[in-house]
Amino acid sequence: LLKKSNYTTKQGKSSILFDCYSGKYRKKINTNIYVPSDSYQESINLIRKSDPKHVSINVALKKLEEKRDLAIVNYSEKKWTKEELENFLQSGIELYSLDEYVIYQFGKNKSIVTHKDYINVIKVFKKHLYIQNKIQFEEILDSQTLLTFKKNALINGLKQSSVNSYVKKLKVIMNAAYRDGYISERFIIPTSILEEFIPETKEIIKYQEIEEGIGKIKNINQAQAISLFLLMLSCKGMYPADVINYRKIGK
């Protein structure tokens, strides 16, 4: 069973225990998940919604239920000994990760394109932090993690402007996680992470230069190049890859 400990800390929290019994066998194992005693509903193993952190704690409690159910099946079918049962229950649970939050909750009210963009943000952070497993909220809250991300990203060829963009998008995710109760402290970006950058000077081409260029065309490749350039210019923001999406209408 899942039971709340009778002991309450000075912060008004009690730990949740795995209470194992079978015949004369009895063992209580601390899950290291602590709940506010005044808002925990033991009969349904949930925290009341009035608690500001009810979302994150209830996710952890749900994972404890899944672990309990798996333990019961394996022990009752005699697949595990008492020692194996205890080792499994003492191994703890994998807390709700940043990956899961972005995939299953953060993107609920976002467009498909925007949601995929933020999923990619997490992938980029994991790539430059060299993290293979799911990334935890606590890792991102550590300022050293962001410093490591910036250093590795720049070494790997990412521009400072891109670093700024990814970190700012991460802040949007973490602020949402704070409002949803997954983290208990606000996400703060160290001052050394974001840097101002001077954009590259854009070259301006005059119409006279285009006319002169047309007069100097010597082969079909040059003619096609300048034709494509004029098409993109007239379509305002079109890229070469967009050509396949255009269709000729009429004669």
C-alpha atoms as a printed R data frame, in Angstrom:
    type eleno elety resid chain resno      x       y       z
1   ATOM     1    CA   LEU     A     1  0.000   0.000   0.000
2   ATOM     2    CA   LEU     A     2  0.907   3.671  -0.242
3   ATOM     3    CA   LYS     A     3  0.711   5.239   3.207
4   ATOM     4    CA   LYS     A     4  1.455   8.666   4.615
5   ATOM     5    CA   SER     A     5  3.992   8.650   7.424
6   ATOM     6    CA   ASN     A     6  2.696   9.675  10.854
7   ATOM     7    CA   TYR     A     7  5.727  11.911  11.260
8   ATOM     8    CA   THR     A     8  5.361  15.523  10.115
9   ATOM     9    CA   THR     A     9  8.350  17.775   9.472
10  ATOM    10    CA   LYS     A    10  8.657  21.380  10.656
11  ATOM    11    CA   GLN     A    11  7.549  22.403   7.159
12  ATOM    12    CA   GLY     A    12  4.275  20.506   7.636
13  ATOM    13    CA   LYS     A    13  5.175  17.692   5.253
14  ATOM    14    CA   SER     A    14  5.029  13.924   5.596
15  ATOM    15    CA   SER     A    15  6.747  11.280   3.508
16  ATOM    16    CA   ILE     A    16  4.859   8.695   1.483
17  ATOM    17    CA   LEU     A    17  5.763   5.089   2.300
18  ATOM    18    CA   PHE     A    18  5.468   1.762   0.530
19  ATOM    19    CA   ASP     A    19  3.781  -0.355   3.199
20  ATOM    20    CA   CYS     A    20  4.482  -3.976   2.219
21  ATOM    21    CA   TYR     A    21  2.884  -6.946   3.965
22  ATOM    22    CA   SER     A    22  2.416 -10.626   3.182
23  ATOM    23    CA   GLY     A    23  1.598 -13.040   5.984
24  ATOM    24    CA   LYS     A    24  4.126 -12.355   8.741
25  ATOM    25    CA   TYR     A    25  6.246 -10.258   6.401
26  ATOM    26    CA   ARG     A    26  6.023  -6.496   6.947
27  ATOM    27    CA   LYS     A    27  8.261  -3.777   5.541
28  ATOM    28    CA   LYS     A    28  7.916  -0.006   5.234
29  ATOM    29    CA   ILE     A    29 10.032   1.766   2.594
30  ATOM    30    CA   ASN     A    30 10.379   5.543   2.309
31  ATOM    31    CA   THR     A    31  9.720   6.800  -1.227
32  ATOM    32    CA   ASN     A    32 11.412  10.167  -0.516
33  ATOM    33    CA   ILE     A    33  8.299  11.888  -1.865
34  ATOM    34    CA   TYR     A    34  6.988  14.394   0.677
35  ATOM    35    CA   VAL     A    35  3.465  15.797   0.686
36  ATOM    36    CA   PRO     A    36  1.872  18.682   2.594
37  ATOM    37    CA   SER     A    37 -0.069  16.869   5.320
38  ATOM    38    CA   ASP     A    38 -3.006  19.286   5.324
39  ATOM    39    CA   SER     A    39 -3.771  18.920   1.600
40  ATOM    40    CA   TYR     A    40 -3.003  15.226   1.008
41  ATOM    41    CA   GLN     A    41 -6.052  13.035   0.420
42  ATOM    42    CA   GLU     A    42 -4.836   9.576   1.380
43  ATOM    43    CA   SER     A    43 -7.976   7.716   0.260
44  ATOM    44    CA   ILE     A    44 -7.396   8.738  -3.386
45  ATOM    45    CA   ASN     A    45 -3.654   9.483  -3.131
46  ATOM    46    CA   LEU     A    46 -3.946  13.031  -4.446
47  ATOM    47    CA   ILE     A    47 -3.062  16.567  -3.392
48  ATOM    48    CA   ARG     A    48 -5.940  19.051  -3.335
49  ATOM    49    CA   LYS     A    49 -5.954  21.557  -6.188
50  ATOM    50    CA   SER     A    50 -5.788  24.396  -3.677
51  ATOM    51    CA   ASP     A    51 -2.126  23.547  -3.095
52  ATOM    52    CA   PRO     A    52  0.079  25.604  -5.474
53  ATOM    53    CA   LYS     A    53  2.306  22.589  -6.215
54  ATOM    54    CA   HIS     A    54 -0.466  20.034  -6.629
55  ATOM    55    CA   VAL     A    55  0.324  19.321 -10.297
56  ATOM    56    CA   SER     A    56  3.954  18.249  -9.854
57  ATOM    57    CA   ILE     A    57  3.299  16.308  -6.627
58  ATOM    58    CA   ASN     A    58  0.316  14.457  -8.118
59  ATOM    59    CA   VAL     A    59  2.460  13.421 -11.087
60  ATOM    60    CA   ALA     A    60  4.978  11.914  -8.639
61  ATOM    61    CA   LEU     A    61  2.187  10.186  -6.692
62  ATOM    62    CA   LYS     A    62  0.851   8.687  -9.926
63  ATOM    63    CA   LYS     A    63  4.280   7.262 -10.695
64  ATOM    64    CA   LEU     A    64  4.408   5.758  -7.196
65  ATOM    65    CA   GLU     A    65  1.095   4.011  -7.913
66  ATOM    66    CA   GLU     A    66  2.508   2.575 -11.144
67  ATOM    67    CA   LYS     A    67  5.603   1.351  -9.302
68  ATOM    68    CA   ARG     A    68  3.436  -0.197  -6.557
69  ATOM    69    CA   ASP     A    69  1.215  -2.000  -9.078
70  ATOM    70    CA   LEU     A    70  4.208  -3.432 -10.928
71  ATOM    71    CA   ALA     A    71  5.746  -4.614  -7.657
72  ATOM    72    CA   ILE     A    72  2.507  -6.356  -6.619
73  ATOM    73    CA   VAL     A    73  2.258  -8.231  -9.931
74  ATOM    74    CA   ASN     A    74  5.859  -9.452  -9.901
75  ATOM    75    CA   TYR     A    75  5.808 -10.457  -6.247
76  ATOM    76    CA   SER     A    76  2.412 -12.172  -6.334
77  ATOM    77    CA   GLU     A    77  3.447 -14.172  -9.412
78  ATOM    78    CA   LYS     A    78  6.589 -15.234  -7.500
79  ATOM    79    CA   LYS     A    79  8.904 -13.582 -10.021
80  ATOM    80    CA   TRP     A    80 10.589 -11.603  -7.240
81  ATOM    81    CA   THR     A    81 11.869 -12.503  -3.820
82  ATOM    82    CA   LYS     A    82 11.316 -10.180  -0.851
83  ATOM    83    CA   GLU     A    83 14.824  -8.822  -1.367
84  ATOM    84    CA   GLU     A    84 14.189  -8.108  -5.062
85  ATOM    85    CA   LEU     A    85 10.891  -6.450  -4.171
86  ATOM    86    CA   GLU     A    86 12.585  -4.176  -1.643
87  ATOM    87    CA   ASN     A    87 15.442  -3.289  -4.005
88  ATOM    88    CA   PHE     A    88 12.916  -2.298  -6.676
89  ATOM    89    CA   LEU     A    89 10.870  -0.125  -4.324
90  ATOM    90    CA   GLN     A    90 13.978   1.506  -2.846
91  ATOM    91    CA   SER     A    91 15.242   2.504  -6.304
92  ATOM    92    CA   GLY     A    92 12.848   5.465  -6.336
93  ATOM    93    CA   ILE     A    93 11.007   6.945  -9.316
94  ATOM    94    CA   GLU     A    94 12.015   9.026 -12.288
95  ATOM    95    CA   LEU     A    95 10.586  12.465 -11.625
96  ATOM    96    CA   TYR     A    96  8.568  14.327 -14.250
97  ATOM    97    CA   SER     A    97 11.119  15.635 -16.713
98  ATOM    98    CA   LEU     A    98 11.377  18.840 -18.716
99  ATOM    99    CA   ASP     A    99 11.051  16.712 -21.867
100 ATOM   100    CA   GLU     A   100  7.692  15.300 -20.752
101 ATOM   101    CA   TYR     A   101  6.427  18.688 -19.627
102 ATOM   102    CA   VAL     A   102  7.087  20.313 -23.012
103 ATOM   103    CA   ILE     A   103  5.649  17.378 -24.973
104 ATOM   104    CA   TYR     A   104  2.516  16.651 -22.939
105 ATOM   105    CA   GLN     A   105  1.535  19.855 -21.149
106 ATOM   106    CA   PHE     A   106  3.325  22.994 -22.301
107 ATOM   107    CA   GLY     A   107  2.199  22.543 -25.905
108 ATOM   108    CA   LYS     A   108 -1.519  22.069 -25.191
109 ATOM   109    CA   ASN     A   109 -2.495  25.601 -26.204
110 ATOM   110    CA   LYS     A   110  0.233  26.098 -28.802
111 ATOM   111    CA   SER     A   111  0.059  25.672 -32.567
112 ATOM   112    CA   ILE     A   112  1.712  22.566 -34.023
113 ATOM   113    CA   VAL     A   113  4.556  24.640 -35.479
114 ATOM   114    CA   THR     A   114  5.183  26.519 -32.213
115 ATOM   115    CA   HIS     A   115  5.001  23.300 -30.180
116 ATOM   116    CA   LYS     A   116  7.581  21.597 -32.422
117 ATOM   117    CA   ASP     A   117  9.803  24.667 -32.124
118 ATOM   118    CA   TYR     A   118  9.862  24.412 -28.315
119 ATOM   119    CA   ILE     A   119 10.430  20.644 -28.439
120 ATOM   120    CA   ASN     A   120 13.446  21.424 -30.623
121 ATOM   121    CA   VAL     A   121 14.693  23.893 -27.987
122 ATOM   122    CA   ILE     A   122 14.932  21.041 -25.466
123 ATOM   123    CA   LYS     A   123 16.701  18.849 -28.038
124 ATOM   124    CA   VAL     A   124 19.272  21.593 -28.689
125 ATOM   125    CA   PHE     A   125 19.985  22.003 -24.974
126 ATOM   126    CA   LYS     A   126 20.421  18.255 -24.508
127 ATOM   127    CA   LYS     A   127 22.678  18.093 -27.572
128 ATOM   128    CA   HIS     A   128 25.110  20.752 -26.335
129 ATOM   129    CA   LEU     A   129 24.930  19.544 -22.724
130 ATOM   130    CA   TYR     A   130 25.670  16.011 -23.934
131 ATOM   131    CA   ILE     A   131 22.632  14.633 -22.082
132 ATOM   132    CA   GLN     A   132 21.244  11.362 -23.411
133 ATOM   133    CA   ASN     A   133 18.488  10.790 -20.853
134 ATOM   134    CA   LYS     A   134 15.576  13.036 -19.980
135 ATOM   135    CA   ILE     A   135 16.575  16.411 -18.594
136 ATOM   136    CA   GLN     A   136 15.302  17.416 -15.150
137 ATOM   137    CA   PHE     A   137 14.015  20.833 -14.058
138 ATOM   138    CA   GLU     A   138 16.668  21.016 -11.336
139 ATOM   139    CA   GLU     A   139 19.435  20.727 -13.919
140 ATOM   140    CA   ILE     A   140 18.171  23.779 -15.806
141 ATOM   141    CA   LEU     A   141 17.700  25.775 -12.596
142 ATOM   142    CA   ASP     A   142 21.419  25.359 -11.924
143 ATOM   143    CA   SER     A   143 23.130  28.424 -13.427
144 ATOM   144    CA   GLN     A   144 26.235  26.344 -14.164
145 ATOM   145    CA   THR     A   145 24.172  24.286 -16.628
146 ATOM   146    CA   LEU     A   146 23.425  27.359 -18.745
147 ATOM   147    CA   LEU     A   147 27.069  28.400 -18.684
148 ATOM   148    CA   THR     A   148 28.063  24.929 -19.865
149 ATOM   149    CA   PHE     A   149 25.428  25.045 -22.595
150 ATOM   150    CA   LYS     A   150 26.690  28.395 -23.870
151 ATOM   151    CA   LYS     A   151 30.338  27.309 -23.863
152 ATOM   152    CA   ASN     A   152 29.658  24.021 -25.665
153 ATOM   153    CA   ALA     A   153 27.247  25.608 -28.144
154 ATOM   154    CA   LEU     A   154 29.746  28.281 -29.177
155 ATOM   155    CA   ILE     A   155 32.525  25.687 -29.476
156 ATOM   156    CA   ASN     A   156 30.223  23.581 -31.664
157 ATOM   157    CA   GLY     A   157 29.636  26.482 -34.036
158 ATOM   158    CA   LEU     A   158 26.370  27.976 -32.762
159 ATOM   159    CA   LYS     A   159 26.241  31.764 -33.038
160 ATOM   160    CA   GLN     A   160 25.708  33.977 -29.988
161 ATOM   161    CA   SER     A   161 22.456  35.222 -31.532
162 ATOM   162    CA   SER     A   162 21.199  31.612 -31.630
163 ATOM   163    CA   VAL     A   163 22.304  31.036 -28.025
164 ATOM   164    CA   ASN     A   164 20.304  34.120 -27.014
165 ATOM   165    CA   SER     A   165 17.247  32.844 -28.865
166 ATOM   166    CA   TYR     A   166 17.326  29.330 -27.355
167 ATOM   167    CA   VAL     A   167 17.860  30.613 -23.807
168 ATOM   168    CA   LYS     A   168 14.983  33.107 -24.106
169 ATOM   169    CA   LYS     A   169 12.666  30.349 -25.365
170 ATOM   170    CA   LEU     A   170 13.789  28.136 -22.489
171 ATOM   171    CA   LYS     A   171 12.807  30.938 -20.111
172 ATOM   172    CA   VAL     A   172  9.280  30.902 -21.572
173 ATOM   173    CA   ILE     A   173  9.063  27.152 -20.846
174 ATOM   174    CA   MET     A   174 10.437  27.470 -17.311
175 ATOM   175    CA   ASN     A   175  8.134  30.386 -16.460
176 ATOM   176    CA   ALA     A   176  5.180  28.256 -17.554
177 ATOM   177    CA   ALA     A   177  6.482  25.356 -15.424
178 ATOM   178    CA   TYR     A   178  6.694  27.719 -12.443
179 ATOM   179    CA   ARG     A   179  3.083  28.822 -12.934
180 ATOM   180    CA   ASP     A   180  1.998  25.182 -13.271
181 ATOM   181    CA   GLY     A   181  3.724  24.248 -10.021
182 ATOM   182    CA   TYR     A   182  6.486  22.024 -11.400
183 ATOM   183    CA   ILE     A   183  9.249  24.174  -9.949
184 ATOM   184    CA   SER     A   184  9.202  26.229  -6.767
185 ATOM   185    CA   GLU     A   185 11.577  28.997  -7.849
186 ATOM   186    CA   ARG     A   186 11.704  31.366 -10.772
187 ATOM   187    CA   PHE     A   187 14.105  30.735 -13.621
188 ATOM   188    CA   ILE     A   188 16.846  33.360 -13.694
189 ATOM   189    CA   ILE     A   189 19.221  33.780 -16.641
190 ATOM   190    CA   PRO     A   190 22.775  34.659 -15.498
191 ATOM   191    CA   THR     A   191 23.928  38.016 -16.860
192 ATOM   192    CA   SER     A   192 26.866  36.416 -18.668
193 ATOM   193    CA   ILE     A   193 24.659  34.155 -20.822
194 ATOM   194    CA   LEU     A   194 22.961  36.710 -23.060
195 ATOM   195    CA   GLU     A   195 25.132  39.046 -25.097
196 ATOM   196    CA   GLU     A   196 24.282  41.834 -27.489
197 ATOM   197    CA   PHE     A   197 25.528  41.265 -30.991
198 ATOM   198    CA   ILE     A   198 25.964  43.592 -33.930
199 ATOM   199    CA   PRO     A   199 24.047  42.302 -36.954
200 ATOM   200    CA   GLU     A   200 25.946  41.919 -40.189
201 ATOM   201    CA   THR     A   201 25.770  44.908 -42.520
202 ATOM   202    CA   LYS     A   202 23.411  44.108 -45.379
203 ATOM   203    CA   GLU     A   203 24.513  44.867 -48.902
204 ATOM   204    CA   ILE     A   204 22.061  47.060 -50.791
205 ATOM   205    CA   ILE     A   205 21.652  46.472 -54.520
206 ATOM   206    CA   LYS     A   206 20.339  49.320 -56.676
207 ATOM   207    CA   TYR     A   207 18.027  48.804 -59.650
208 ATOM   208    CA   GLN     A   208 20.665  50.320 -61.922
209 ATOM   209    CA   GLU     A   209 23.081  47.559 -60.935
210 ATOM   210    CA   ILE     A   210 20.471  44.910 -61.809
211 ATOM   211    CA   GLU     A   211 19.946  46.496 -65.216
212 ATOM   212    CA   GLU     A   212 23.701  46.553 -65.809
213 ATOM   213    CA   GLY     A   213 23.909  42.911 -64.742
214 ATOM   214    CA   ILE     A   214 21.247  41.898 -67.259
215 ATOM   215    CA   GLY     A   215 23.239  43.567 -70.005
216 ATOM   216    CA   LYS     A   216 26.314  41.520 -69.084
217 ATOM   217    CA   ILE     A   217 24.612  38.107 -69.221
218 ATOM   218    CA   LYS     A   218 26.756  35.659 -71.193
219 ATOM   219    CA   ASN     A   219 25.081  32.272 -70.663
220 ATOM   220    CA   ILE     A   220 21.848  30.546 -69.653
221 ATOM   221    CA   ASN     A   221 23.026  29.925 -66.075
222 ATOM   222    CA   GLN     A   222 23.528  33.644 -65.458
223 ATOM   223    CA   ALA     A   223 20.142  34.383 -67.027
224 ATOM   224    CA   GLN     A   224 18.426  31.846 -64.761
225 ATOM   225    CA   ALA     A   225 20.218  33.195 -61.690
226 ATOM   226    CA   ILE     A   226 19.161  36.795 -62.232
227 ATOM   227    CA   SER     A   227 15.618  35.704 -63.191
228 ATOM   228    CA   LEU     A   228 15.291  33.774 -59.914
229 ATOM   229    CA   PHE     A   229 16.682  36.738 -57.993
230 ATOM   230    CA   LEU     A   230 14.091  39.090 -59.534
231 ATOM   231    CA   LEU     A   231 11.321  36.577 -58.799
232 ATOM   232    CA   MET     A   232 12.311  36.394 -55.122
233 ATOM   233    CA   LEU     A   233 12.583  40.180 -54.986
234 ATOM   234    CA   SER     A   234  9.113  40.689 -56.438
235 ATOM   235    CA   CYS     A   235  7.607  38.061 -54.095
236 ATOM   236    CA   LYS     A   236  9.150  39.809 -51.066
237 ATOM   237    CA   GLY     A   237 10.733  37.171 -48.853
238 ATOM   238    CA   MET     A   238 10.614  34.187 -51.153
239 ATOM   239    CA   TYR     A   239 13.513  31.691 -50.954
240 ATOM   240    CA   PRO     A   240 14.885  29.473 -53.766
241 ATOM   241    CA   ALA     A   241 13.435  26.395 -52.038
242 ATOM   242    CA   ASP     A   242  9.949  27.954 -52.330
243 ATOM   243    CA   VAL     A   243  9.967  27.809 -56.154
244 ATOM   244    CA   ILE     A   244  8.422  24.314 -56.195
245 ATOM   245    CA   ASN     A   245  5.376  25.673 -54.354
246 ATOM   246    CA   TYR     A   246  4.566  28.182 -57.101
247 ATOM   247    CA   ARG     A   247  2.246  27.378 -60.004
248 ATOM   248    CA   LYS     A   248  1.689  29.164 -63.288
249 ATOM   249    CA   ILE     A   249 -1.870  30.459 -63.648
250 ATOM   250    CA   GLY     A   250 -3.340  31.052 -67.095
251 ATOM   251    CA   LYS     A   251 -1.258  31.399 -70.237
